[in-house]
Short mmCIF file of C-alpha atoms in Angstrom, two decimals:
data_model
loop_
_atom_site.label_atom_id
_atom_site.label_comp_id
_atom_site.label_asym_id
_atom_site.label_seq_id
_atom_site.Cartn_x
_atom_site.Cartn_y
_atom_site.Cartn_z
CA MET A 195 42.67 76.51 -16.50
CA SER A 196 44.77 79.50 -15.55
CA ALA A 197 45.09 80.76 -18.87
CA SER A 198 42.18 82.98 -20.13
CA LEU A 199 39.32 81.54 -22.09
CA THR A 200 40.13 84.30 -24.63
CA ASP A 201 43.59 83.37 -25.37
CA ARG A 202 42.80 79.78 -25.75
CA ARG A 203 40.07 80.74 -28.26
CA ALA A 204 42.66 82.76 -30.05
CA VAL A 205 45.08 80.13 -30.38
CA LEU A 206 42.45 77.69 -31.56
CA ALA A 207 41.05 80.33 -34.19
CA GLY A 208 44.50 80.91 -35.32
CA LEU A 209 45.02 77.31 -35.94
CA ALA A 210 41.78 76.66 -37.72
CA ALA A 211 42.41 79.72 -39.94
CA GLY A 212 45.87 78.51 -40.87
CA ALA A 213 45.28 74.79 -40.68
CA ALA A 214 46.74 74.50 -44.27
CA SER A 215 49.71 76.73 -43.64
CA PRO A 216 53.18 74.76 -43.49
CA ALA A 217 54.61 77.73 -41.62
CA LEU A 218 51.98 77.70 -38.76
CA ALA A 219 52.60 73.83 -38.56
CA ASP A 220 56.28 74.30 -38.45
CA ASP A 221 55.74 76.83 -35.54
CA LEU A 222 53.50 74.92 -33.80
CA ASP A 223 56.14 71.75 -33.80
CA ALA A 224 58.99 73.97 -32.97
CA ARG A 225 57.19 75.46 -29.96
CA ALA A 226 55.93 72.14 -28.82
CA ARG A 227 59.37 70.70 -29.21
CA ARG A 228 60.80 73.59 -27.08
CA ILE A 229 58.25 72.77 -24.35
CA HIS A 230 58.62 69.29 -24.42
CA ALA A 231 62.41 69.29 -24.14
CA ALA A 232 61.94 71.66 -20.89
CA THR A 233 59.23 69.54 -19.16
CA LEU A 234 59.71 66.53 -16.90
CA VAL A 235 57.58 63.88 -18.99
CA LEU A 236 56.51 61.46 -16.29
CA ASP A 237 54.36 58.37 -17.31
CA SER A 238 52.44 57.50 -14.02
CA HIS A 239 51.80 53.72 -15.05
CA LEU A 240 53.15 51.14 -17.48
CA ASP A 241 53.41 47.39 -17.13
CA ILE A 242 56.41 44.85 -18.05
CA PRO A 243 56.18 41.39 -19.52
CA LEU A 244 57.42 38.84 -17.03
CA ASP A 245 60.43 38.11 -18.94
CA TYR A 246 61.44 41.69 -18.96
CA GLY A 247 65.29 42.37 -18.63
CA THR A 248 66.08 39.13 -20.69
CA GLY A 249 66.53 38.23 -24.17
CA ALA A 250 64.63 40.18 -26.66
CA HIS A 251 63.13 42.11 -23.58
CA ASP A 252 66.24 43.46 -22.22
CA PRO A 253 65.41 47.18 -21.59
CA ALA A 254 68.47 48.42 -23.74
CA ILE A 255 66.81 46.88 -26.82
CA ASP A 256 64.60 48.71 -28.93
CA GLY A 257 62.15 45.81 -29.09
CA ASP A 258 58.43 44.65 -29.42
CA THR A 259 57.35 46.16 -26.04
CA GLN A 260 55.96 49.63 -25.82
CA VAL A 261 58.48 50.78 -23.29
CA ASP A 262 62.43 50.26 -23.25
CA LEU A 263 65.25 52.50 -22.84
CA PRO A 264 65.65 53.71 -26.57
CA LYS A 265 61.74 54.56 -26.86
CA LEU A 266 61.95 56.42 -23.38
CA GLU A 267 65.13 58.34 -24.66
CA ARG A 268 63.53 59.08 -27.99
CA GLY A 269 60.40 60.23 -26.55
CA GLY A 270 61.97 62.47 -23.93
CA VAL A 271 60.43 60.63 -21.26
CA GLY A 272 62.38 61.65 -17.90
CA ALA A 273 60.46 59.31 -15.48
CA ALA A 274 58.42 56.19 -15.59
CA ALA A 275 56.26 54.31 -12.85
CA PHE A 276 56.83 50.81 -13.66
CA ALA A 277 54.05 48.43 -12.15
CA VAL A 278 54.72 45.32 -9.75
CA PHE A 279 51.66 43.44 -11.17
CA ALA A 280 50.09 40.19 -11.10
CA PRO A 281 46.85 39.33 -12.51
CA GLN A 282 43.85 38.21 -10.29
CA GLY A 283 43.53 34.57 -9.81
CA PRO A 284 42.28 31.89 -7.39
CA ARG A 285 42.30 33.25 -3.50
CA THR A 286 43.87 30.30 -2.17
CA ALA A 287 47.22 29.60 -0.84
CA GLU A 288 48.74 28.33 -3.90
CA GLY A 289 47.06 31.23 -5.86
CA PHE A 290 48.73 33.80 -3.48
CA ALA A 291 52.03 32.04 -3.86
CA ALA A 292 52.04 32.07 -7.81
CA ALA A 293 51.17 35.68 -7.77
CA ARG A 294 53.82 36.63 -5.21
CA THR A 295 56.36 34.96 -7.44
CA GLN A 296 55.25 37.08 -10.40
CA ALA A 297 55.39 40.23 -8.39
CA GLU A 298 58.77 39.24 -6.97
CA THR A 299 60.05 38.72 -10.59
CA LYS A 300 58.84 42.06 -11.77
CA LEU A 301 60.22 43.97 -8.91
CA LYS A 302 63.60 42.32 -9.58
CA ALA A 303 63.39 43.26 -13.19
CA ILE A 304 62.50 46.86 -12.45
CA HIS A 305 65.53 47.37 -10.26
CA GLY A 306 67.54 45.64 -12.91
CA ILE A 307 66.86 48.42 -15.25
CA ALA A 308 69.00 50.90 -13.39
CA GLU A 309 71.32 48.42 -11.93
CA ARG A 310 72.07 47.14 -15.39
CA TYR A 311 72.44 50.40 -17.03
CA PRO A 312 73.38 53.14 -14.54
CA LEU A 313 74.37 55.57 -17.25
CA ARG A 314 70.87 55.58 -18.75
CA ALA A 315 68.54 54.97 -15.72
CA ALA A 316 68.29 55.77 -12.01
CA LEU A 317 66.19 54.23 -9.36
CA ALA A 318 63.95 56.92 -8.04
CA LEU A 319 62.51 56.54 -4.72
CA SER A 320 61.35 60.19 -4.00
CA PRO A 321 60.43 63.11 -6.15
CA ASP A 322 63.94 64.69 -5.25
CA GLN A 323 65.52 61.47 -6.77
CA VAL A 324 63.23 61.76 -10.06
CA LEU A 325 64.39 65.49 -10.52
CA ALA A 326 68.09 64.48 -9.72
CA ALA A 327 67.85 61.86 -12.28
CA ARG A 328 66.56 64.19 -14.73
CA LYS A 329 69.37 66.71 -14.11
CA ALA A 330 71.71 63.87 -14.79
CA GLY A 331 70.13 63.12 -18.04
CA LYS A 332 68.97 59.85 -16.99
CA VAL A 333 65.46 57.96 -16.99
CA ALA A 334 63.99 57.95 -13.43
CA VAL A 335 62.61 54.35 -12.73
CA ILE A 336 59.86 54.73 -10.14
CA PRO A 337 58.59 51.19 -8.75
CA SER A 338 54.86 51.07 -8.38
CA PHE A 339 52.43 48.27 -7.50
CA LEU A 340 49.10 47.17 -8.62
CA ASN A 341 46.83 44.54 -7.29
CA ALA A 342 47.01 43.52 -3.55
CA TYR A 343 46.03 40.06 -4.68
CA SER A 344 49.66 38.87 -4.66
CA LEU A 345 49.90 40.08 -1.13
CA GLY A 346 47.73 37.64 0.20
CA THR A 347 46.10 38.39 3.46
CA ASP A 348 49.41 39.41 5.11
CA PRO A 349 49.35 43.06 5.65
CA ALA A 350 53.25 42.87 6.65
CA ALA A 351 53.78 42.24 2.99
CA LEU A 352 53.03 45.58 2.19
CA ASP A 353 56.09 46.77 4.39
CA SER A 354 58.27 44.30 2.47
CA PHE A 355 57.71 45.79 -0.92
CA VAL A 356 57.81 49.24 0.43
CA ALA A 357 61.27 48.37 1.93
CA ARG A 358 62.40 47.43 -1.45
CA GLY A 359 61.44 50.60 -3.22
CA VAL A 360 57.47 50.53 -3.94
CA ARG A 361 56.29 53.86 -3.75
CA VAL A 362 53.00 53.95 -5.39
CA LEU A 363 50.38 51.25 -4.55
CA GLY A 364 46.95 50.43 -6.02
CA PHE A 365 44.68 48.09 -4.23
CA VAL A 366 42.76 46.07 -7.24
CA HIS A 367 42.75 45.28 -10.92
CA ALA A 368 40.11 43.33 -12.63
CA GLY A 369 38.40 41.32 -9.72
CA ASN A 370 37.76 41.65 -6.15
CA ASN A 371 40.45 40.76 -3.73
CA ASP A 372 40.91 40.39 0.14
CA TYR A 373 41.68 44.36 0.30
CA ALA A 374 38.95 45.94 -1.82
CA ASP A 375 36.21 45.49 -4.59
CA SER A 376 37.12 46.15 -8.07
CA SER A 377 35.08 48.39 -10.51
CA ARG A 378 35.48 45.31 -12.72
CA PRO A 379 34.37 42.52 -10.52
CA SER A 380 35.04 38.79 -11.37
CA GLY A 381 33.07 36.75 -8.87
CA THR A 382 30.05 36.32 -7.07
CA PRO A 383 28.90 38.73 -5.19
CA ALA A 384 30.02 41.42 -7.27
CA VAL A 385 30.08 43.83 -4.27
CA GLU A 386 31.94 42.01 -1.65
CA HIS A 387 33.25 44.44 0.75
CA GLY A 388 31.12 47.63 0.05
CA GLY A 389 34.23 49.21 -1.05
CA LEU A 390 37.33 48.54 1.11
CA SER A 391 37.50 45.34 3.15
CA PRO A 392 38.76 45.65 6.87
CA LEU A 393 42.16 44.63 5.66
CA GLY A 394 41.99 47.34 3.03
CA LYS A 395 40.95 49.96 5.63
CA ALA A 396 43.79 49.01 7.87
CA ALA A 397 46.10 49.40 5.02
CA VAL A 398 45.37 53.06 4.19
CA PRO A 399 46.84 54.56 7.38
CA ARG A 400 49.76 51.91 7.21
CA LEU A 401 50.70 53.24 3.61
CA ASN A 402 50.32 56.81 4.91
CA ARG A 403 52.86 55.94 7.80
CA LEU A 404 55.27 54.33 5.17
CA GLY A 405 54.90 57.51 2.88
CA VAL A 406 53.60 55.41 -0.06
CA LEU A 407 51.36 57.32 -2.65
CA ILE A 408 48.02 55.44 -2.94
CA ASP A 409 46.54 54.73 -6.26
CA VAL A 410 42.75 54.55 -6.49
CA SER A 411 42.48 53.35 -10.10
CA GLN A 412 40.20 50.50 -10.75
CA LEU A 413 38.46 50.66 -7.24
CA THR A 414 34.76 51.07 -6.89
CA VAL A 415 33.22 54.49 -6.15
CA ASP A 416 32.75 53.30 -2.63
CA GLY A 417 36.47 52.02 -2.44
CA VAL A 418 37.57 55.42 -3.79
CA LEU A 419 35.62 57.55 -1.35
CA GLN A 420 36.72 55.47 1.65
CA THR A 421 40.34 55.64 0.59
CA LEU A 422 40.09 59.28 0.62
CA ALA A 423 38.15 59.47 3.88
CA LEU A 424 40.78 57.28 5.67
CA SER A 425 43.97 58.98 4.15
CA ARG A 426 45.84 61.67 5.56
CA ALA A 427 47.70 62.35 2.17
CA PRO A 428 46.60 63.02 -1.34
CA VAL A 429 45.90 59.91 -3.73
CA VAL A 430 46.36 59.56 -7.37
CA ALA A 431 44.53 57.53 -10.04
CA THR A 432 47.51 56.50 -12.25
CA HIS A 433 45.73 55.22 -15.29
CA SER A 434 41.98 56.24 -15.16
CA GLY A 435 39.52 57.67 -17.74
CA VAL A 436 36.55 60.01 -16.82
CA ARG A 437 33.02 59.01 -16.83
CA GLY A 438 31.66 62.19 -18.17
CA VAL A 439 33.26 61.37 -21.42
CA VAL A 440 32.86 57.51 -21.62
CA ASP A 441 30.32 56.06 -19.19
CA VAL A 442 31.85 52.72 -18.01
CA PRO A 443 32.43 51.41 -14.28
CA ARG A 444 36.22 51.73 -14.80
CA ASN A 445 36.07 55.21 -15.28
CA LEU A 446 35.78 57.92 -12.66
CA SER A 447 32.45 59.89 -11.97
CA ASP A 448 32.44 63.44 -11.24
CA ARG A 449 31.94 62.91 -7.61
CA GLU A 450 35.04 60.85 -7.68
CA LEU A 451 37.22 63.57 -9.44
CA ASP A 452 35.84 66.28 -7.08
CA ALA A 453 36.80 64.23 -4.07
CA ILE A 454 40.35 63.37 -5.38
CA ALA A 455 40.76 67.12 -6.13
CA ALA A 456 39.59 68.15 -2.82
CA LYS A 457 42.16 66.02 -1.09
CA GLY A 458 45.08 67.49 -3.28
CA GLY A 459 45.18 64.50 -5.49
CA VAL A 460 45.60 63.86 -9.28
CA VAL A 461 43.75 62.10 -11.93
CA GLN A 462 45.98 60.69 -14.54
CA ILE A 463 44.29 60.13 -17.82
CA VAL A 464 44.87 56.79 -19.38
CA ALA A 465 45.82 56.16 -22.96
CA PHE A 466 43.55 53.32 -23.23
CA LYS A 467 40.86 53.45 -26.21
CA SER A 468 38.06 51.47 -24.32
CA TYR A 469 38.15 54.37 -21.83
CA LEU A 470 38.55 57.42 -24.25
CA VAL A 471 36.11 56.33 -27.06
CA ARG A 472 32.34 56.23 -26.87
CA PRO A 473 31.17 52.74 -28.04
CA GLY A 474 28.20 52.40 -30.50
CA ALA A 475 24.91 51.31 -29.41
CA ASP A 476 25.47 47.68 -30.43
CA TYR A 477 28.96 47.28 -28.97
CA ALA A 478 27.68 45.11 -26.12
CA ASP A 479 25.83 42.98 -28.37
CA LYS A 480 28.89 42.55 -30.52
CA VAL A 481 30.99 41.56 -27.62
CA ARG A 482 28.78 39.13 -26.54
CA ALA A 483 28.57 37.46 -29.76
CA LEU A 484 32.45 37.43 -30.20
CA ARG A 485 32.65 35.90 -26.76
CA ALA A 486 30.14 33.08 -27.53
CA GLU A 487 31.97 32.44 -30.84
CA VAL A 488 35.50 31.56 -29.15
CA GLY A 489 33.80 29.82 -26.26
CA LEU A 490 33.90 32.37 -23.62
CA PRO A 491 30.84 33.10 -21.29
CA ALA A 492 28.83 36.06 -22.22
CA ALA A 493 30.09 38.00 -19.22
CA PHE A 494 33.31 37.92 -17.23
CA GLU A 495 32.12 36.77 -13.79
CA LYS A 496 35.08 34.68 -12.48
CA PRO A 497 38.88 34.39 -12.94
CA GLY A 498 39.25 32.22 -16.09
CA ASP A 499 36.52 33.71 -17.98
CA ASP A 500 38.77 36.30 -19.67
CA ALA A 501 40.90 35.66 -22.78
CA SER A 502 43.73 33.93 -20.82
CA ALA A 503 41.67 30.71 -20.80
CA LEU A 504 41.86 30.61 -24.60
CA PRO A 505 44.52 28.83 -26.81
CA ALA A 506 47.23 31.09 -27.65
CA ASP A 507 46.27 31.38 -31.34
CA VAL A 508 42.80 31.95 -30.47
CA ARG A 509 43.40 34.39 -27.98
CA ALA A 510 45.56 36.51 -30.32
CA ASP A 511 42.60 36.51 -32.91
CA TYR A 512 40.10 37.26 -30.26
CA THR A 513 41.94 40.19 -28.83
CA HIS A 514 42.44 41.68 -32.44
CA ARG A 515 38.89 41.21 -33.05
CA LEU A 516 37.76 42.63 -29.80
CA GLY A 517 39.87 45.62 -30.18
CA GLY A 518 38.47 46.38 -33.46
CA LEU A 519 34.94 46.82 -32.31
CA LEU A 520 35.96 50.05 -31.38
CA ARG A 521 37.64 52.74 -33.50
CA ASP A 522 41.37 53.64 -32.61
CA ALA A 523 41.72 56.41 -30.19
CA THR A 524 43.97 59.31 -30.92
CA VAL A 525 45.93 61.68 -28.97
CA ALA A 526 42.91 64.15 -29.66
CA ASP A 527 40.73 61.58 -27.64
CA LEU A 528 43.01 61.51 -24.97
CA ALA A 529 43.23 65.30 -24.74
CA ASP A 530 39.36 65.60 -24.87
CA SER A 531 39.38 63.63 -21.66
CA ILE A 532 42.13 65.80 -20.22
CA ASP A 533 39.96 68.99 -20.97
CA TYR A 534 37.18 67.39 -19.35
CA ALA A 535 39.05 66.89 -16.08
CA VAL A 536 40.76 70.00 -16.35
CA LYS A 537 37.45 72.08 -16.67
CA ARG A 538 36.03 70.01 -13.79
CA VAL A 539 38.77 70.07 -11.33
CA GLY A 540 41.40 72.48 -12.59
CA ILE A 541 44.88 72.23 -13.85
CA ASP A 542 46.58 71.25 -10.68
CA HIS A 543 44.66 67.88 -10.61
CA VAL A 544 45.23 66.07 -14.00
CA GLY A 545 48.09 63.96 -15.41
CA VAL A 546 48.69 61.30 -17.88
CA GLY A 547 49.40 57.61 -17.49
CA SER A 548 49.82 55.24 -20.48
CA ASP A 549 49.01 51.81 -19.33
CA PHE A 550 51.59 50.50 -22.05
CA ASN A 551 52.17 46.88 -22.22
CA HIS A 552 48.77 46.31 -20.97
CA GLY A 553 46.29 47.85 -23.65
CA GLY A 554 47.33 51.22 -23.49
CA GLY A 555 48.36 53.14 -26.69
CA VAL A 556 46.61 55.77 -29.03
CA THR A 557 47.13 56.91 -32.53
CA GLY A 558 49.96 59.57 -31.84
CA TRP A 559 51.10 58.03 -28.68
CA ARG A 560 51.67 54.11 -29.36
CA ASN A 561 54.62 53.66 -27.35
CA ALA A 562 57.06 55.69 -25.25
CA GLY A 563 58.91 57.03 -28.16
CA GLU A 564 55.88 58.95 -29.26
CA ALA A 565 55.43 60.92 -26.25
CA PHE A 566 55.87 64.22 -27.84
CA GLY A 567 52.67 63.62 -29.69
CA VAL A 568 50.70 64.40 -26.27
CA THR A 569 52.58 67.72 -25.91
CA ARG A 570 52.09 68.65 -29.38
CA GLU A 571 48.34 68.08 -29.15
CA LEU A 572 48.23 70.01 -25.81
CA VAL A 573 50.28 72.87 -27.29
CA ARG A 574 47.80 72.90 -30.09
CA ARG A 575 44.77 73.17 -27.84
CA GLY A 576 46.39 76.29 -26.22
CA TYR A 577 47.80 74.79 -22.95
CA SER A 578 50.74 76.93 -21.68
CA GLN A 579 54.24 75.37 -20.89
CA ALA A 580 53.60 75.68 -17.05
CA GLN A 581 50.21 73.80 -17.42
CA ILE A 582 51.72 71.02 -19.71
CA GLY A 583 54.64 70.70 -17.06
CA LYS A 584 52.05 70.12 -14.33
CA ILE A 585 50.14 67.52 -16.52
CA TRP A 586 53.08 65.68 -17.42
CA GLY A 587 54.72 65.44 -14.23
CA GLY A 588 54.61 68.30 -11.90
CA ASN A 589 51.13 67.35 -10.28
CA PHE A 590 52.26 63.82 -9.89
CA LEU A 591 55.33 64.77 -7.79
CA ARG A 592 53.25 67.33 -5.59
CA ALA A 593 51.03 64.51 -4.61
CA TRP A 594 54.00 62.30 -4.07
CA ARG A 595 55.34 64.96 -1.81
CA GLY A 596 52.28 64.99 -0.06
CA ALA A 597 52.30 61.28 0.44
CA GLU A 598 55.88 61.67 2.00
CA ALA A 599 54.65 64.45 4.34
CA ALA A 600 52.03 62.04 5.91
CA ARG A 601 54.96 59.69 6.60
CA GLY A 602 55.58 58.52 10.34
#
């Protein structure tokens, strides 16, 4: 980081010495609140339910989702990338059509946030539009896209979604598709394309020409490195952890961190406890036992092997018990992974993405309304206002401008 190690140690020593002092805590809170208010707080990846925009999930209602306009406003979140996402399913004409319908529904709902509440939100299709929305006191709504499964095998489908506002795109989720291998494969063979498929390799320069920021989250190592080799622009990992803290395939290795940074890209640390908290030695055995108890295969090997195959009541109980096998993560755990990435690749290449509504959320940042908790923890650790500005939004906007510069 640009702040000296001596300065940072002094901050930490002062906090430790005065941990019981209400005055010190008040001063930390006041400083953190000033910084939070002055910072563009940008969440680089969150999901929405399929019925978002209707009934209890109207974005103006402070409801049961982790993200809505009241929560974004309460948390001081100035910009958010809402994902057009459909889960992996059978790679058939019927499967592609069903996923495409979900994707279209979600894109319409994302547009609807700004269309229905123009005094509170604005569609932002460029970094300049993000900044203009913030200046106007509105939430910038950035359409993003995850899982090219819903595109089927038609590369022209990319153009259609970009024409309607998608500005960030990730190739995979849980399961290989026709574009790339996933770090969480759900079929045989586990390694199908050796990274990107020919379709995926062709999509990288296509996305560059369209000015789209490529998201390498959830790709295999080979997929990440191939994307970087083919791209003319920086890439981002909008919701990823670091393997140097928690060694799971979904997290990014040091080699991937280095390569993303060398290209000018950004790793957005995800607020998802499975990727922030080290599991105990018996964790895998406990997961297998729980899966067997509810009638699931010991391992996730094909679509339908996950909890979606269970009856709703059993699924809810299974999900709750599975989550209980790991302790809850906190903003301190999130900041530990931020620290690791900053030390590895520098302050200019690290950001934050919640993955809200799809498993994200840590104690201290359970929903968009609690975003200040992240800023407070970063201030507590000695990060400066400028550094926090880079982590929360500045780095993401810089990478996005790089993608825009590669257009044409």
